[in-house]
Amino acid sequence: MMTFSLITMWLVAAVVVLATVIPFSTVSHGMVRGADFPRQQVLAFAIVLIVVAAVMMPPGWMWMIGLMIPCALAQGFYIGRYLPVWHKQSLRPRKDELVADNRSVSFLAANVKKSNRDYTRLIDVSRRVQPDILMALEVDQDWVDALDVLTDIYPHRYAHPLDTGYGMAIYSKIAFEEAAFREKVVDGVPSLRARVPLADGLAFRLYVVHPEPPVPQQDTEGRDAELSSTAIEARDDPLPAIVTGDLNDVAWSITTRRFQEVSGLLDPRVGRGFYNTFSATMPWMRWPLDHLFHDAQFRLLDMRREAHIGSDHFPMYFKLLLTPIEAAEARPDAATKEELDDAKDMIAREKANDREAIGSDWEDED
């Protein structure tokens, strides 16, 4: 029994070390970038091993503590900025800014999982929450038909259903301008770009994205290029931007950090919490994959994870206030010219890559 326990500790320790070291690589491959995801879980394992080695093992096992402490600190360095003790990027509005609530806008981002046919759960959440803009991802035509019952709330619909798991449908109380679905990088992976007018002549640019997921057998340049392309476009847009959707990436990854550095957009999670949205069905393996990043002209009014809708993702609710003035407690570092050039090269490579989108057949139904 003791031998089995020691072997288990060795194996867990090896996993912790590998999961800590591998993400330091900048290689864009699923085997590497996938290790960005479970930092919370790896930190928990490292802490457990430290406690077990300190309490239950003889002095000769002090090396385990010495090995696990750096791993725990490394993991904590990445995820610590999402704890409430950290300084925040997104600001709450001042009292004088709250008088203009007609400049506020709320969002519900929901990856429905195409094969999930429990339409009523998302419909019920949408009627209860009544966001100004509802974004349903992974929709096919059956999902779009089912959500048509919400037209009494949402007179404006922008739908691009697909049978591949990359479909989108956006329902809005506000009429969009210049709304268009584009396949910016990978064929079959659409995103929405629109101008959204608000009160007092203010407007913002909305980008709804759902790039490819990372998989162990393939590089992640499709996802990374999609996010980098959107970041460059948002940075160069004269309107304040919001980028939201299922980014298929965790908030603390190299890819998302590069996205923020290029775009200059703020993450309301920083200093407030993880708000893990995936997996809704496996509580021990949850990460924040469904995001909203916003220009510094916005102030955060509300953010919360919503009720389970039968999908493998929880929906996320955000409410923001658009102001004429930029403000932030902390901003992302600006991308260097070398980083921008690398991003542009990656985008060009991926646009030239003729292949099918990753996971296009995952949601096929018998």
Coordinates of C-alpha atoms in Angstrom, one line a residue:
M1 CA 0.0 0.0 0.0
M2 CA 2.8 2.4 0.9
T3 CA 4.6 1.5 -2.4
F4 CA 1.4 2.3 -4.3
S5 CA 1.1 5.7 -2.5
L6 CA 4.7 6.6 -3.2
I7 CA 4.3 5.8 -6.9
T8 CA 1.2 7.8 -7.0
M9 CA 3.0 10.8 -5.4
W10 CA 5.8 10.4 -7.9
L11 CA 3.4 10.4 -10.8
V12 CA 1.3 13.3 -9.6
A13 CA 4.5 15.3 -9.0
A14 CA 5.8 14.6 -12.5
V15 CA 2.4 15.8 -13.9
V16 CA 2.6 19.0 -11.9
V17 CA 6.2 19.7 -13.0
L18 CA 5.4 19.0 -16.7
A19 CA 2.1 21.0 -16.6
T20 CA 4.1 23.9 -15.0
V21 CA 7.1 23.9 -17.4
I22 CA 5.4 23.2 -20.7
P23 CA 3.3 26.4 -21.0
F24 CA 6.5 28.5 -20.8
S25 CA 7.1 27.5 -24.4
T26 CA 5.7 29.9 -27.0
V27 CA 5.1 27.0 -29.4
S28 CA 1.6 27.2 -31.0
H29 CA 0.6 23.6 -30.6
G30 CA -2.3 21.9 -28.9
M31 CA 0.0 19.7 -26.7
V32 CA 1.7 22.9 -25.4
R33 CA -1.1 25.4 -25.3
G34 CA -3.5 22.9 -23.8
A35 CA -1.3 23.0 -20.7
D36 CA -2.3 26.6 -20.2
F37 CA -5.8 25.5 -19.2
P38 CA -5.6 23.6 -15.9
R39 CA -3.6 26.0 -13.8
Q40 CA -6.1 26.0 -11.0
Q41 CA -6.1 22.2 -10.8
V42 CA -2.3 22.0 -11.1
L43 CA -1.9 24.5 -8.3
A44 CA -4.3 22.4 -6.1
F45 CA -2.3 19.3 -6.7
A46 CA 0.9 21.1 -5.9
I47 CA -0.5 22.3 -2.6
V48 CA -1.8 18.8 -1.7
L49 CA 1.6 17.3 -2.4
I50 CA 3.3 20.0 -0.2
V51 CA 0.9 19.2 2.7
V52 CA 1.3 15.4 2.3
A53 CA 5.1 15.6 2.2
A54 CA 5.2 17.9 5.2
V55 CA 2.7 16.0 7.4
M56 CA 2.9 12.3 6.4
M57 CA 6.3 11.7 4.9
P58 CA 9.8 11.3 6.6
P59 CA 12.4 14.1 6.4
G60 CA 13.9 12.5 3.3
W61 CA 10.9 13.7 1.4
M62 CA 11.6 17.4 1.9
W63 CA 12.8 17.5 -1.7
M64 CA 9.1 17.1 -2.7
I65 CA 8.3 20.3 -0.9
G66 CA 11.2 22.1 -2.5
L67 CA 10.0 20.9 -5.9
M68 CA 6.4 21.7 -5.5
I69 CA 6.7 25.2 -4.0
P70 CA 8.2 26.7 -7.2
C71 CA 5.5 25.0 -9.2
A72 CA 2.8 26.4 -6.9
L73 CA 4.3 29.9 -7.1
A74 CA 4.5 29.7 -10.9
Q75 CA 0.8 28.7 -11.2
G76 CA -0.2 31.3 -8.7
F77 CA 1.6 34.0 -10.7
Y78 CA -0.6 33.3 -13.7
I79 CA -4.0 32.9 -12.0
G80 CA -3.4 35.2 -9.0
R81 CA -4.4 38.3 -11.0
Y82 CA -8.0 37.0 -11.2
L83 CA -8.4 37.0 -7.4
P84 CA -10.2 39.8 -5.7
V85 CA -7.0 41.0 -4.0
W86 CA -5.5 42.0 -7.3
H87 CA -5.9 45.5 -8.8
K88 CA -8.7 45.6 -11.4
Q89 CA -8.6 46.6 -15.1
S90 CA -12.2 47.4 -15.5
L91 CA -13.6 50.3 -13.4
R92 CA -17.0 50.7 -11.9
P93 CA -18.8 53.9 -13.0
R94 CA -18.6 57.1 -10.9
K95 CA -21.8 58.5 -9.5
D96 CA -21.9 61.3 -12.1
E97 CA -21.6 58.7 -14.9
L98 CA -24.6 56.6 -13.7
V99 CA -27.1 59.3 -14.7
A100 CA -26.9 58.1 -18.3
D101 CA -28.2 54.5 -18.0
N102 CA -29.5 54.8 -21.6
R103 CA -25.8 54.4 -22.5
S104 CA -25.6 51.0 -20.9
V105 CA -25.7 47.7 -22.7
S106 CA -26.0 44.2 -21.4
F107 CA -24.9 40.9 -23.0
L108 CA -25.6 37.2 -22.5
A109 CA -23.0 35.0 -24.2
A110 CA -24.1 31.4 -24.5
N111 CA -22.4 28.5 -26.2
V112 CA -25.4 26.3 -26.5
K113 CA -23.6 23.1 -27.7
K114 CA -25.3 22.2 -31.0
S115 CA -26.3 18.7 -30.0
N116 CA -28.0 20.0 -26.9
R117 CA -31.8 20.2 -27.7
D118 CA -33.0 21.6 -24.5
Y119 CA -34.0 24.9 -26.1
T120 CA -36.3 26.0 -23.3
R121 CA -33.5 26.4 -20.7
L122 CA -31.8 29.1 -22.7
I123 CA -35.1 30.7 -23.6
D124 CA -36.1 30.8 -19.9
V125 CA -32.7 32.3 -18.9
S126 CA -33.0 34.9 -21.7
R127 CA -36.5 35.9 -20.6
R128 CA -35.5 36.1 -17.0
V129 CA -32.3 38.1 -17.6
Q130 CA -33.4 40.0 -20.7
P131 CA -30.0 41.2 -21.9
D132 CA -29.9 43.8 -24.6
I133 CA -27.9 41.5 -26.8
L134 CA -28.1 37.7 -26.7
M135 CA -25.3 35.8 -28.4
A136 CA -26.0 32.1 -29.1
L137 CA -23.0 30.1 -30.4
E138 CA -22.9 26.6 -32.0
V139 CA -26.4 27.1 -33.4
D140 CA -27.8 25.2 -36.3
Q141 CA -31.1 25.9 -38.1
D142 CA -33.1 24.0 -35.4
W143 CA -31.7 26.2 -32.7
V144 CA -32.4 29.4 -34.7
D145 CA -36.0 28.2 -35.3
A146 CA -36.5 27.4 -31.6
L147 CA -35.1 30.8 -30.5
D148 CA -37.6 32.6 -32.8
V149 CA -40.0 32.6 -29.8
L150 CA -37.9 35.5 -28.4
T151 CA -38.8 37.9 -31.2
D152 CA -41.2 39.7 -28.7
I153 CA -38.1 40.7 -26.8
Y154 CA -35.6 40.9 -29.6
P155 CA -36.9 42.5 -32.8
H156 CA -33.5 42.3 -34.5
R157 CA -31.8 39.0 -35.4
Y158 CA -28.5 38.3 -37.1
A159 CA -28.3 34.6 -37.7
H160 CA -25.6 32.4 -39.4
P161 CA -26.6 28.8 -38.5
L162 CA -24.2 26.0 -39.4
D163 CA -24.2 22.2 -38.9
T164 CA -20.5 22.2 -37.9
G165 CA -20.7 23.7 -34.4
Y166 CA -19.5 27.1 -35.6
G167 CA -23.0 28.7 -36.2
M168 CA -23.9 32.0 -34.6
A169 CA -27.1 33.8 -33.8
I170 CA -27.3 37.3 -32.3
Y171 CA -30.6 38.6 -31.0
S172 CA -30.8 42.3 -30.1
K173 CA -33.1 45.0 -28.7
I174 CA -30.9 47.5 -30.6
A175 CA -30.7 47.7 -34.4
F176 CA -27.2 47.0 -35.5
E177 CA -25.5 48.9 -38.3
E178 CA -22.9 47.6 -40.7
A179 CA -23.5 44.0 -39.4
A180 CA -21.7 41.3 -41.2
F181 CA -20.5 37.8 -40.7
R182 CA -17.0 37.2 -41.9
E183 CA -14.6 34.2 -42.2
K184 CA -11.5 36.2 -41.4
V185 CA -8.9 33.5 -41.1
V186 CA -10.2 29.9 -41.2
D187 CA -12.8 28.8 -43.7
G188 CA -16.0 27.8 -42.0
V189 CA -15.2 29.8 -38.8
P190 CA -17.4 32.9 -38.9
S191 CA -17.3 36.0 -36.6
L192 CA -19.7 39.0 -36.4
R193 CA -18.7 42.6 -36.7
A194 CA -21.2 45.3 -36.2
R195 CA -21.7 49.0 -35.2
V196 CA -24.0 49.3 -32.2
P197 CA -25.5 52.8 -31.7
L198 CA -26.4 54.0 -28.2
A199 CA -27.8 57.2 -26.7
D200 CA -26.2 60.7 -27.0
G201 CA -24.6 59.9 -30.3
L202 CA -22.3 57.3 -28.8
A203 CA -21.7 53.9 -30.5
F204 CA -19.4 51.0 -30.2
R205 CA -18.0 48.2 -32.4
L206 CA -19.1 44.7 -31.5
Y207 CA -17.0 41.6 -32.4
V208 CA -18.5 38.2 -31.6
V209 CA -16.0 35.4 -32.1
H210 CA -15.8 31.7 -31.7
P211 CA -12.3 30.5 -32.9
E212 CA -11.2 26.9 -33.1
P213 CA -10.5 24.8 -29.9
P214 CA -7.0 23.5 -29.2
V215 CA -6.5 19.8 -29.8
P216 CA -3.5 17.7 -28.9
Q217 CA -2.7 16.5 -32.5
Q218 CA -2.7 19.9 -34.2
D219 CA -1.2 23.4 -33.9
T220 CA -3.3 26.3 -32.5
E221 CA -2.5 28.8 -35.1
G222 CA -6.1 28.9 -36.4
R223 CA -7.4 30.0 -33.0
D224 CA -4.4 32.2 -32.3
A225 CA -4.5 34.0 -35.7
E226 CA -8.3 34.6 -35.3
L227 CA -7.8 36.3 -32.0
S228 CA -4.8 38.3 -33.2
S229 CA -6.6 39.4 -36.3
T230 CA -9.6 40.6 -34.2
A231 CA -7.2 42.3 -31.8
I232 CA -5.5 44.3 -34.6
E233 CA -8.9 45.2 -36.1
A234 CA -10.3 46.4 -32.7
R235 CA -7.1 48.4 -32.0
D236 CA -7.3 50.2 -35.3
D237 CA -11.1 50.8 -35.1
P238 CA -12.0 54.4 -34.4
L239 CA -15.0 53.2 -32.3
P240 CA -14.6 51.8 -28.8
A241 CA -14.7 48.0 -29.2
I242 CA -16.1 45.0 -27.4
V243 CA -14.9 41.5 -28.2
T244 CA -16.9 38.7 -26.8
G245 CA -17.8 35.0 -27.3
D246 CA -16.3 31.6 -26.7
L247 CA -12.6 32.3 -27.2
N248 CA -11.7 28.6 -26.6
D249 CA -8.8 29.9 -24.5
V250 CA -8.3 30.7 -20.8
A251 CA -7.9 34.2 -19.6
W252 CA -4.3 33.7 -18.4
S253 CA -2.8 32.1 -21.5
I254 CA 0.0 33.5 -23.7
T255 CA -2.5 33.8 -26.5
T256 CA -5.1 35.8 -24.5
R257 CA -2.3 38.0 -23.1
R258 CA -1.1 38.7 -26.6
F259 CA -4.7 39.5 -27.6
Q260 CA -4.9 42.1 -24.8
E261 CA -1.5 43.6 -25.6
V262 CA -2.4 44.0 -29.2
S263 CA -6.0 45.2 -28.8
G264 CA -5.5 47.3 -25.6
L265 CA -8.9 46.0 -24.4
L266 CA -9.6 45.4 -20.7
D267 CA -10.6 42.1 -19.0
P268 CA -13.3 42.6 -16.3
R269 CA -12.3 39.3 -14.6
V270 CA -9.0 40.7 -13.5
G271 CA -9.2 41.4 -9.8
R272 CA -12.7 40.0 -9.6
G273 CA -12.7 36.2 -10.1
F274 CA -12.3 33.3 -12.5
Y275 CA -16.0 33.0 -13.5
N276 CA -15.3 29.5 -14.9
T277 CA -17.7 28.6 -17.7
F278 CA -16.4 25.3 -19.1
S279 CA -17.0 22.5 -18.3
A280 CA -20.5 22.8 -17.0
T281 CA -20.7 19.1 -16.6
M282 CA -17.3 18.4 -14.9
P283 CA -16.9 20.6 -11.8
W284 CA -13.4 19.4 -11.2
M285 CA -12.3 20.6 -14.7
R286 CA -13.5 24.1 -15.1
W287 CA -11.9 27.1 -16.8
P288 CA -12.9 30.6 -18.0
L289 CA -13.5 30.2 -21.8
D290 CA -16.4 32.6 -22.5
H291 CA -15.1 36.2 -22.3
L292 CA -15.8 39.8 -22.9
F293 CA -13.0 42.3 -23.4
H294 CA -13.8 46.0 -23.7
D295 CA -12.4 49.4 -24.5
A296 CA -11.5 51.7 -21.6
Q297 CA -14.4 54.0 -22.4
F298 CA -16.7 51.3 -20.8
R299 CA -17.4 50.9 -17.1
L300 CA -18.5 47.6 -15.6
L301 CA -21.9 47.5 -14.1
D302 CA -22.4 43.8 -13.6
M303 CA -20.9 40.4 -14.5
R304 CA -22.0 37.0 -13.4
R305 CA -22.2 33.4 -14.5
E306 CA -25.7 32.3 -15.3
A307 CA -27.7 29.1 -14.8
H308 CA -26.9 25.8 -16.6
I309 CA -28.7 25.5 -20.0
G310 CA -27.9 21.9 -20.8
S311 CA -24.7 22.8 -22.6
D312 CA -21.1 22.1 -21.7
H313 CA -20.7 25.8 -21.1
F314 CA -22.4 28.1 -18.6
P315 CA -23.7 31.4 -20.1
M316 CA -22.0 34.6 -19.0
Y317 CA -23.8 37.9 -18.4
F318 CA -22.1 41.3 -18.7
K319 CA -23.5 44.8 -18.3
L320 CA -21.4 47.8 -19.3
L321 CA -21.8 51.6 -19.5
L322 CA -20.3 53.5 -22.4
T323 CA -18.8 56.9 -21.5
P324 CA -17.0 59.5 -23.5
I325 CA -13.8 59.2 -21.5
E326 CA -11.3 56.4 -21.2
A327 CA -10.4 55.2 -17.7
A328 CA -8.8 52.1 -16.2
E329 CA -7.1 51.1 -13.0
A330 CA -4.5 49.1 -14.9
R331 CA -4.0 48.4 -18.6
P332 CA -2.4 45.6 -20.5
D333 CA 1.2 46.1 -21.6
A334 CA 1.4 47.3 -25.2
A335 CA 2.6 44.8 -27.8
T336 CA 6.0 45.3 -29.3
K337 CA 6.6 45.8 -33.0
E338 CA 8.2 42.3 -33.1
E339 CA 5.1 40.8 -31.5
L340 CA 2.8 42.6 -34.0
D341 CA 5.0 41.4 -36.9
D342 CA 4.9 37.8 -35.6
A343 CA 1.1 38.0 -35.2
K344 CA 0.7 39.3 -38.8
D345 CA 2.9 36.5 -40.1
M346 CA 0.9 33.9 -38.3
I347 CA -2.4 35.4 -39.7
A348 CA -1.0 35.3 -43.2
R349 CA 0.2 31.7 -42.8
E350 CA -3.2 30.5 -41.5
K351 CA -5.1 32.3 -44.2
A352 CA -3.1 30.5 -46.8
N353 CA -3.7 27.1 -45.1
D354 CA -6.4 25.2 -46.9
R355 CA -8.0 22.9 -44.4
E356 CA -11.3 22.0 -42.6
A357 CA -12.0 23.8 -39.4
I358 CA -11.1 21.8 -36.3
G359 CA -14.0 19.9 -34.7
S360 CA -16.4 20.5 -37.6
D361 CA -17.8 16.9 -37.2
W362 CA -17.8 16.8 -33.3
E363 CA -21.4 17.7 -33.0
D364 CA -22.7 15.4 -35.7
E365 CA -25.9 13.6 -34.6
D366 CA -27.0 10.1 -35.6

